[in-house]
mmCIF file of C-alpha atoms in Angstrom:
data_model
loop_
_atom_site.group_PDB
_atom_site.id
_atom_site.type_symbol
_atom_site.label_atom_id
_atom_site.label_comp_id
_atom_site.label_asym_id
_atom_site.label_seq_id
_atom_site.Cartn_x
_atom_site.Cartn_y
_atom_site.Cartn_z
ATOM 1 C CA MET A 1 -0.116 0.327 0.187
ATOM 2 C CA SER A 2 1.684 2.959 -0.813
ATOM 3 C CA ALA A 3 2.229 5.603 1.634
ATOM 4 C CA VAL A 4 -0.552 8.660 2.402
ATOM 5 C CA PRO A 5 1.940 12.327 3.082
ATOM 6 C CA ILE A 6 0.711 14.090 6.501
ATOM 7 C CA SER A 7 -0.913 16.714 3.070
ATOM 8 C CA ARG A 8 -3.876 13.906 3.205
ATOM 9 C CA VAL A 9 -4.101 14.086 7.457
ATOM 10 C CA ALA A 10 -6.907 16.425 8.545
ATOM 11 C CA VAL A 11 -7.080 17.593 12.203
ATOM 12 C CA VAL A 12 -9.819 18.324 13.343
ATOM 13 C CA VAL A 13 -10.642 19.845 17.375
ATOM 14 C CA VAL A 14 -14.065 21.020 19.096
ATOM 15 C CA SER A 15 -12.878 23.805 21.377
ATOM 16 C CA TYR A 16 -14.499 25.373 24.658
ATOM 17 C CA ASN A 17 -14.048 28.053 27.146
ATOM 18 C CA THR A 18 -9.869 26.010 26.771
ATOM 19 C CA CYS A 19 -7.759 29.402 25.130
ATOM 20 C CA ALA A 20 -4.559 28.484 26.707
ATOM 21 C CA LEU A 21 -4.448 25.502 26.271
ATOM 22 C CA LEU A 22 -6.334 25.406 22.680
ATOM 23 C CA ARG A 23 -2.751 27.675 21.723
ATOM 24 C CA GLN A 24 -0.650 24.627 22.714
ATOM 25 C CA CYS A 25 -3.163 22.857 20.692
ATOM 26 C CA LEU A 26 -2.257 23.946 17.989
ATOM 27 C CA ASP A 27 0.793 24.847 18.768
ATOM 28 C CA SER A 28 1.609 20.600 18.147
ATOM 29 C CA VAL A 29 -0.419 19.997 15.957
ATOM 30 C CA SER A 30 0.697 23.225 13.495
ATOM 31 C CA VAL A 31 4.488 22.119 11.893
ATOM 32 C CA VAL A 32 2.785 18.556 10.575
ATOM 33 C CA VAL A 33 -0.289 19.553 9.138
ATOM 34 C CA PRO A 34 -0.654 22.293 6.550
ATOM 35 C CA PRO A 35 -2.346 24.969 8.119
ATOM 36 C CA GLU A 36 -5.875 24.635 5.766
ATOM 37 C CA ARG A 37 -6.322 21.006 6.791
ATOM 38 C CA ILE A 38 -6.888 22.316 10.865
ATOM 39 C CA VAL A 39 -10.516 22.497 11.809
ATOM 40 C CA VAL A 40 -11.226 24.088 14.746
ATOM 41 C CA VAL A 41 -15.230 23.854 15.623
ATOM 42 C CA ASP A 42 -15.527 26.266 18.939
ATOM 43 C CA ASN A 43 -18.496 25.464 20.408
ATOM 44 C CA ALA A 44 -19.297 29.515 22.106
ATOM 45 C CA SER A 45 -16.848 29.683 24.073
ATOM 46 C CA GLN A 46 -16.837 32.547 26.160
ATOM 47 C CA ASP A 47 -13.472 32.936 26.426
ATOM 48 C CA ASP A 48 -10.345 34.540 23.772
ATOM 49 C CA SER A 49 -10.410 31.068 21.612
ATOM 50 C CA VAL A 50 -11.718 32.856 18.036
ATOM 51 C CA LEU A 51 -10.435 35.547 19.142
ATOM 52 C CA MET A 52 -6.463 33.779 19.374
ATOM 53 C CA VAL A 53 -7.133 31.632 16.740
ATOM 54 C CA ARG A 54 -7.851 34.707 14.278
ATOM 55 C CA GLN A 55 -4.697 35.932 15.260
ATOM 56 C CA ASP A 56 -2.855 33.529 15.886
ATOM 57 C CA PHE A 57 -3.415 31.227 13.592
ATOM 58 C CA PRO A 58 -4.784 32.814 11.064
ATOM 59 C CA HIS A 59 -5.023 30.250 7.927
ATOM 60 C CA VAL A 60 -6.371 27.502 10.871
ATOM 61 C CA VAL A 61 -10.096 27.072 9.194
ATOM 62 C CA LEU A 62 -11.961 28.069 11.990
ATOM 63 C CA LEU A 63 -16.202 27.496 12.570
ATOM 64 C CA PRO A 64 -17.337 29.051 15.324
ATOM 65 C CA ASN A 65 -20.826 28.187 16.433
ATOM 66 C CA GLU A 66 -23.477 30.102 18.112
ATOM 67 C CA GLU A 67 -24.087 28.183 20.979
ATOM 68 C CA ASN A 68 -22.372 24.758 22.228
ATOM 69 C CA ARG A 69 -23.546 22.108 20.345
ATOM 70 C CA GLY A 70 -22.051 19.155 22.206
ATOM 71 C CA PHE A 71 -18.819 17.532 21.752
ATOM 72 C CA ALA A 72 -20.603 14.897 18.778
ATOM 73 C CA ALA A 73 -22.240 16.948 16.932
ATOM 74 C CA GLY A 74 -19.068 20.301 17.351
ATOM 75 C CA THR A 75 -16.921 16.869 16.132
ATOM 76 C CA ASN A 76 -18.991 16.728 12.862
ATOM 77 C CA GLN A 77 -19.527 19.335 11.764
ATOM 78 C CA GLY A 78 -15.096 19.077 11.637
ATOM 79 C CA LEU A 79 -15.907 15.819 10.509
ATOM 80 C CA ARG A 80 -17.532 17.013 7.194
ATOM 81 C CA HIS A 81 -16.300 20.264 6.626
ATOM 82 C CA ALA A 82 -12.678 18.603 6.246
ATOM 83 C CA LEU A 83 -14.362 15.538 4.172
ATOM 84 C CA LYS A 84 -15.047 18.349 1.212
ATOM 85 C CA GLU A 85 -11.710 19.746 0.920
ATOM 86 C CA ALA A 86 -10.190 17.950 -2.504
ATOM 87 C CA PRO A 87 -8.466 16.300 -2.508
ATOM 88 C CA PRO A 88 -10.344 14.783 0.490
ATOM 89 C CA PRO A 89 -7.777 12.994 3.724
ATOM 90 C CA GLU A 90 -7.085 9.951 3.746
ATOM 91 C CA TYR A 91 -7.130 9.649 6.991
ATOM 92 C CA LEU A 92 -9.254 12.271 10.125
ATOM 93 C CA LEU A 93 -7.027 13.173 13.678
ATOM 94 C CA LEU A 94 -10.043 13.785 16.326
ATOM 95 C CA LEU A 95 -7.343 15.876 19.271
ATOM 96 C CA ASN A 96 -8.376 17.293 22.244
ATOM 97 C CA PRO A 97 -7.696 20.858 22.632
ATOM 98 C CA ASP A 98 -5.896 20.042 25.674
ATOM 99 C CA ALA A 99 -3.984 17.251 24.267
ATOM 100 C CA PHE A 100 -0.372 18.698 22.320
ATOM 101 C CA LEU A 101 1.238 15.545 20.383
ATOM 102 C CA ARG A 102 5.144 15.101 20.955
ATOM 103 C CA PRO A 103 6.805 15.213 17.674
ATOM 104 C CA GLY A 104 6.638 12.269 15.510
ATOM 105 C CA ALA A 105 3.503 11.157 17.146
ATOM 106 C CA LEU A 106 1.361 12.206 13.792
ATOM 107 C CA ALA A 107 4.213 10.762 11.716
ATOM 108 C CA ALA A 108 4.038 7.307 13.511
ATOM 109 C CA MET A 109 0.651 6.928 13.378
ATOM 110 C CA VAL A 110 -0.404 8.169 9.747
ATOM 111 C CA ALA A 111 2.788 5.520 9.061
ATOM 112 C CA PHE A 112 0.974 2.874 11.062
ATOM 113 C CA MET A 113 -2.446 3.110 9.378
ATOM 114 C CA ASN A 114 -0.183 3.375 6.290
ATOM 115 C CA ASP A 115 0.933 -0.553 6.400
ATOM 116 C CA HIS A 116 -2.263 -2.536 8.474
ATOM 117 C CA PRO A 117 -5.838 -1.594 6.188
ATOM 118 C CA ARG A 118 -7.938 -2.983 8.644
ATOM 119 C CA VAL A 119 -7.142 -0.555 11.025
ATOM 120 C CA GLY A 120 -9.553 1.894 10.977
ATOM 121 C CA ALA A 121 -8.478 3.918 13.857
ATOM 122 C CA VAL A 122 -5.319 4.173 16.291
ATOM 123 C CA GLY A 123 -5.033 5.623 19.480
ATOM 124 C CA ALA A 124 -2.187 6.921 21.024
ATOM 125 C CA ARG A 125 -0.101 6.651 23.869
ATOM 126 C CA LEU A 126 -0.690 9.520 27.008
ATOM 127 C CA PHE A 127 1.085 11.807 29.480
ATOM 128 C CA TYR A 128 -0.357 13.956 31.759
ATOM 129 C CA PRO A 129 2.621 16.680 32.258
ATOM 130 C CA ASP A 130 4.556 15.436 34.373
ATOM 131 C CA GLY A 131 5.710 13.105 33.418
ATOM 132 C CA ARG A 132 3.595 10.609 34.222
ATOM 133 C CA PRO A 133 1.437 7.626 31.904
ATOM 134 C CA GLN A 134 -1.968 8.271 31.387
ATOM 135 C CA GLU A 135 -4.837 5.689 30.988
ATOM 136 C CA GLY A 136 -5.324 5.597 27.256
ATOM 137 C CA ALA A 137 -6.627 1.961 25.439
ATOM 138 C CA TRP A 138 -9.568 0.619 27.543
ATOM 139 C CA HIS A 139 -11.811 -2.890 27.083
ATOM 140 C CA PHE A 140 -16.005 -1.663 26.285
ATOM 141 C CA PRO A 141 -17.861 -1.286 29.664
ATOM 142 C CA THR A 142 -18.353 -4.168 31.831
ATOM 143 C CA LEU A 143 -20.832 -4.499 34.917
ATOM 144 C CA TRP A 144 -17.258 -5.251 36.229
ATOM 145 C CA MET A 145 -16.165 -1.585 36.050
ATOM 146 C CA THR A 146 -19.465 -0.083 36.935
ATOM 147 C CA VAL A 147 -18.723 -1.176 40.304
ATOM 148 C CA PHE A 148 -14.541 -0.405 40.653
ATOM 149 C CA ASP A 149 -15.755 2.472 39.076
ATOM 150 C CA LEU A 150 -17.987 3.302 42.283
ATOM 151 C CA PHE A 151 -16.263 1.580 44.719
ATOM 152 C CA PRO A 152 -12.491 1.543 44.555
ATOM 153 C CA PRO A 153 -10.684 -0.922 45.659
ATOM 154 C CA ARG A 154 -8.985 -0.548 48.749
ATOM 155 C CA GLY A 155 -5.200 -2.500 50.198
ATOM 156 C CA PRO A 156 -2.619 -2.311 48.016
ATOM 157 C CA LEU A 157 -3.846 -5.781 46.983
ATOM 158 C CA LEU A 158 -7.365 -5.049 45.706
ATOM 159 C CA GLY A 159 -5.700 -1.702 44.201
ATOM 160 C CA ARG A 160 -3.556 -4.127 41.995
ATOM 161 C CA LEU A 161 -7.995 -5.763 40.285
ATOM 162 C CA TYR A 162 -8.208 -1.228 40.154
ATOM 163 C CA ALA A 163 -5.732 -1.236 37.650
ATOM 164 C CA SER A 164 -6.008 -5.559 35.912
ATOM 165 C CA PRO A 165 -7.921 -6.120 32.398
ATOM 166 C CA LEU A 166 -11.241 -6.868 35.177
ATOM 167 C CA ASN A 167 -11.737 -2.806 34.970
ATOM 168 C CA GLY A 168 -11.348 -2.711 31.489
ATOM 169 C CA ARG A 169 -7.391 -1.857 31.486
ATOM 170 C CA TYR A 170 -4.615 -3.780 29.040
ATOM 171 C CA ARG A 171 -1.237 -4.098 30.494
ATOM 172 C CA GLU A 172 0.144 -4.556 27.339
ATOM 173 C CA GLU A 173 -0.309 -0.195 28.600
ATOM 174 C CA ARG A 174 2.576 -0.781 29.314
ATOM 175 C CA GLY A 175 5.019 -2.113 26.661
ATOM 176 C CA SER A 176 6.273 -1.225 23.105
ATOM 177 C CA GLU A 177 4.177 -3.073 20.423
ATOM 178 C CA PRO A 178 1.105 -1.886 19.692
ATOM 179 C CA PHE A 179 -1.892 -3.625 20.369
ATOM 180 C CA PRO A 180 -5.885 -3.657 19.141
ATOM 181 C CA ILE A 181 -7.585 -2.696 21.972
ATOM 182 C CA ASP A 182 -11.785 -2.492 22.386
ATOM 183 C CA HIS A 183 -11.311 1.899 22.511
ATOM 184 C CA PRO A 184 -8.984 4.606 22.809
ATOM 185 C CA LEU A 185 -9.769 7.357 25.021
ATOM 186 C CA GLY A 186 -10.929 9.671 22.591
ATOM 187 C CA ALA A 187 -7.932 13.026 23.561
ATOM 188 C CA ALA A 188 -5.987 12.109 20.457
ATOM 189 C CA LEU A 189 -7.443 9.270 18.226
ATOM 190 C CA LEU A 190 -6.477 8.813 14.589
ATOM 191 C CA LEU A 191 -9.339 7.307 12.099
ATOM 192 C CA ARG A 192 -9.028 5.963 7.837
ATOM 193 C CA ARG A 193 -11.567 8.183 5.916
ATOM 194 C CA ALA A 194 -12.866 4.699 4.990
ATOM 195 C CA THR A 195 -13.495 3.187 7.917
ATOM 196 C CA LEU A 196 -16.230 6.495 8.550
ATOM 197 C CA ASP A 197 -17.496 6.354 5.516
ATOM 198 C CA GLU A 198 -18.832 2.885 6.097
ATOM 199 C CA VAL A 199 -19.359 2.641 10.382
ATOM 200 C CA GLY A 200 -19.980 7.014 9.646
ATOM 201 C CA LEU A 201 -19.947 9.910 11.629
ATOM 202 C CA LEU A 202 -20.158 10.043 15.414
ATOM 203 C CA ASP A 203 -23.862 9.453 16.730
ATOM 204 C CA GLU A 204 -24.955 13.430 17.769
ATOM 205 C CA SER A 205 -27.624 12.400 20.550
ATOM 206 C CA TYR A 206 -24.036 12.307 22.403
ATOM 207 C CA TRP A 207 -23.584 15.712 24.094
ATOM 208 C CA LEU A 208 -21.008 14.474 26.210
ATOM 209 C CA TYR A 209 -18.574 11.280 27.097
ATOM 210 C CA ALA A 210 -19.765 8.193 25.368
ATOM 211 C CA GLU A 211 -19.824 9.454 21.920
ATOM 212 C CA GLU A 212 -16.011 7.435 21.263
ATOM 213 C CA VAL A 213 -17.179 4.455 22.687
ATOM 214 C CA ASP A 214 -19.868 4.194 20.258
ATOM 215 C CA TRP A 215 -18.715 5.132 17.468
ATOM 216 C CA CYS A 216 -16.117 2.607 18.352
ATOM 217 C CA TYR A 217 -18.915 0.156 19.742
ATOM 218 C CA ARG A 218 -19.492 0.044 16.020
ATOM 219 C CA CYS A 219 -16.678 -0.399 13.993
ATOM 220 C CA TRP A 220 -15.554 -3.546 15.716
ATOM 221 C CA GLN A 221 -19.273 -4.595 15.067
ATOM 222 C CA ALA A 222 -18.503 -3.669 11.589
ATOM 223 C CA GLY A 223 -14.642 -6.037 11.327
ATOM 224 C CA TRP A 224 -12.961 -2.900 11.437
ATOM 225 C CA ALA A 225 -10.169 -3.211 14.078
ATOM 226 C CA ILE A 226 -8.914 -0.762 16.809
ATOM 227 C CA TRP A 227 -5.463 -0.551 18.072
ATOM 228 C CA GLN A 228 -2.832 1.481 20.392
ATOM 229 C CA LEU A 229 0.605 3.218 19.047
ATOM 230 C CA PRO A 230 2.856 2.881 21.676
ATOM 231 C CA GLN A 231 5.325 5.532 20.041
ATOM 232 C CA ALA A 232 2.889 8.129 19.024
ATOM 233 C CA GLU A 233 2.978 9.853 22.441
ATOM 234 C CA VAL A 234 -0.031 12.164 22.964
ATOM 235 C CA VAL A 235 0.818 15.365 26.117
ATOM 236 C CA HIS A 236 -3.203 15.321 27.542
ATOM 237 C CA VAL A 237 -3.784 17.263 30.049
ATOM 238 C CA ALA A 238 -7.032 16.613 31.558
ATOM 239 C CA GLY A 239 -7.682 16.202 35.452
ATOM 240 C CA ALA A 240 -4.077 16.258 35.911
ATOM 241 C CA SER A 241 -3.941 19.065 38.193
ATOM 242 C CA SER A 242 -7.537 18.681 39.897
ATOM 243 C CA ARG A 243 -9.614 16.682 41.876
ATOM 244 C CA GLN A 244 -12.665 19.113 42.070
ATOM 245 C CA PHE A 245 -15.558 17.703 42.175
ATOM 246 C CA ARG A 246 -17.937 18.941 38.549
ATOM 247 C CA GLY A 247 -21.115 17.330 39.382
ATOM 248 C CA ARG A 248 -23.413 18.624 36.051
ATOM 249 C CA SER A 249 -19.794 16.827 34.235
ATOM 250 C CA PHE A 250 -20.246 13.636 36.674
ATOM 251 C CA VAL A 251 -24.427 13.488 35.565
ATOM 252 C CA ALA A 252 -23.329 14.258 31.919
ATOM 253 C CA LEU A 253 -21.083 10.895 31.767
ATOM 254 C CA HIS A 254 -23.576 9.014 33.912
ATOM 255 C CA ARG A 255 -25.784 9.746 31.516
ATOM 256 C CA SER A 256 -23.864 9.214 28.841
ATOM 257 C CA ARG A 257 -23.497 5.142 30.044
ATOM 258 C CA LEU A 258 -26.981 5.369 30.142
ATOM 259 C CA GLN A 259 -27.241 6.351 26.318
ATOM 260 C CA PHE A 260 -24.439 3.891 25.974
ATOM 261 C CA PHE A 261 -26.159 1.177 27.451
ATOM 262 C CA ALA A 262 -29.478 1.138 25.902
ATOM 263 C CA LYS A 263 -28.306 0.917 22.498
ATOM 264 C CA HIS A 264 -25.834 -1.995 22.193
ATOM 265 C CA TYR A 265 -26.348 -3.833 25.896
ATOM 266 C CA SER A 266 -29.263 -6.782 26.643
ATOM 267 C CA PRO A 267 -31.461 -5.572 29.483
ATOM 268 C CA GLU A 268 -30.767 -7.912 31.973
ATOM 269 C CA PHE A 269 -27.156 -5.986 31.422
ATOM 270 C CA GLN A 270 -28.725 -2.807 31.661
ATOM 271 C CA ARG A 271 -31.281 -3.812 34.663
ATOM 272 C CA TRP A 272 -28.063 -4.739 36.628
ATOM 273 C CA ASN A 273 -25.998 -1.663 35.708
ATOM 274 C CA ARG A 274 -28.661 0.483 36.953
ATOM 275 C CA ARG A 275 -28.580 -1.596 40.108
ATOM 276 C CA ILE A 276 -25.367 -1.031 40.782
ATOM 277 C CA VAL A 277 -25.475 3.049 40.094
ATOM 278 C CA ARG A 278 -28.031 3.475 42.598
ATOM 279 C CA ALA A 279 -26.357 1.690 45.223
ATOM 280 C CA GLY A 280 -23.358 3.410 44.860
ATOM 281 C CA MET A 281 -25.134 7.073 44.631
ATOM 282 C CA LEU A 282 -26.047 5.875 48.251
ATOM 283 C CA TRP A 283 -22.970 4.914 49.063
ATOM 284 C CA ALA A 284 -21.575 8.776 47.170
ATOM 285 C CA SER A 285 -23.794 10.313 49.011
ATOM 286 C CA LEU A 286 -23.464 9.182 52.301
ATOM 287 C CA GLN A 287 -19.638 9.037 52.047
ATOM 288 C CA ALA A 288 -20.195 13.188 51.120
ATOM 289 C CA TRP A 289 -21.328 13.326 54.521
ATOM 290 C CA ARG A 290 -19.303 12.182 56.522
ATOM 291 C CA ASP A 291 -16.677 14.533 54.662
ATOM 292 C CA GLN A 292 -18.333 17.842 55.680
ATOM 293 C CA LEU A 293 -18.455 16.033 59.129
ATOM 294 C CA ARG A 294 -14.978 15.742 59.135
ATOM 295 C CA GLY A 295 -14.193 19.226 58.355
ATOM 296 C CA GLN A 296 -12.883 18.637 54.617
ATOM 297 C CA ILE A 297 -15.556 19.421 52.241
ATOM 298 C CA GLY A 298 -17.734 22.706 53.318
ATOM 299 C CA ALA A 299 -21.434 22.962 53.402
ATOM 300 C CA ASP A 300 -21.536 24.229 49.504
ATOM 301 C CA GLU A 301 -19.508 21.122 47.697
ATOM 302 C CA LEU A 302 -21.680 19.316 49.927
ATOM 303 C CA ARG A 303 -24.585 20.987 48.372
ATOM 304 C CA SER A 304 -23.441 19.564 45.233
ATOM 305 C CA ARG A 305 -22.652 16.108 45.041
ATOM 306 C CA LEU A 306 -25.712 15.395 46.842
ATOM 307 C CA LEU A 307 -28.113 17.518 43.982
ATOM 308 C CA ALA A 308 -25.457 15.021 41.330
ATOM 309 C CA TYR A 309 -25.217 12.115 42.719
ATOM 310 C CA GLY A 310 -29.472 12.718 43.661
ATOM 311 C CA GLN A 311 -29.756 13.443 39.815
ATOM 312 C CA VAL A 312 -27.552 10.275 38.378
ATOM 313 C CA PHE A 313 -30.031 7.763 40.572
ATOM 314 C CA GLN A 314 -32.580 9.731 39.405
ATOM 315 C CA LEU A 315 -31.756 9.188 35.796
ATOM 316 C CA THR A 316 -31.411 4.840 37.034
ATOM 317 C CA GLN A 317 -35.454 5.544 37.525
ATOM 318 C CA ASP A 318 -36.399 6.767 34.630
ATOM 319 C CA ALA A 319 -34.056 4.512 32.023
#
């Protein structure tokens, strides 16, 4: 198979109030991809993101929205624009605005896809800004993963279970060889255009979270493989410096998970998952009250957590 040059790659970045991070992201990718092949979809940011792109990256394609359309819809907007270009790209890189390519990352991903024509997508090896490795390769969700997410194991022996395949992890992620996976974390995901043509774009009914899991599941159903490539290194900021509880994101995550299960999993799986989630929300509420009594969180934080836990509990009742 003849090699596809980097110039036949398009990059789609969906931004929302991430001006400083977006600048670093575009700095990292604009040195390897022609700017006219980089599409930034801004979902009505309230900061200076749009102005920054116009001033500092004038040749990058900027698609500013007047309202926040959600991540999946914003991504599809960028993909549709990129696919209309002539000649159309052979590969499309979905890159989060808080993800920065290390040198050689994109070239390694493109070379791997060139050599493996039945690989529909490839994910990168992710690192936090301080150099710590970040989990970037995952099995499709299971009930055990729901249990470990809501009831994290304690102690060194149980902690090993948390980082095991039982909890969706891949032991191969610490190695140096590429390996097949169910889905990567979507911070840096290179897609094959032929796979998009067959599988379709992202499901826009997901507002935030799980849209890449859904796409990879459909990719798997269609017979395409997905791999992680350790040689493609990407720095991903998310979660690196803050453990603050964010209620809206927490609720959105669980809403998207329930939506994914309703679309792809059996009714029996969904019943057991809802039971586990309800138990998890009750347990988390007790933990929040305990933390408040110990002075570890204030009254406002307690209210925020209890509100979010209650909303997720209600989602399992409505499903």
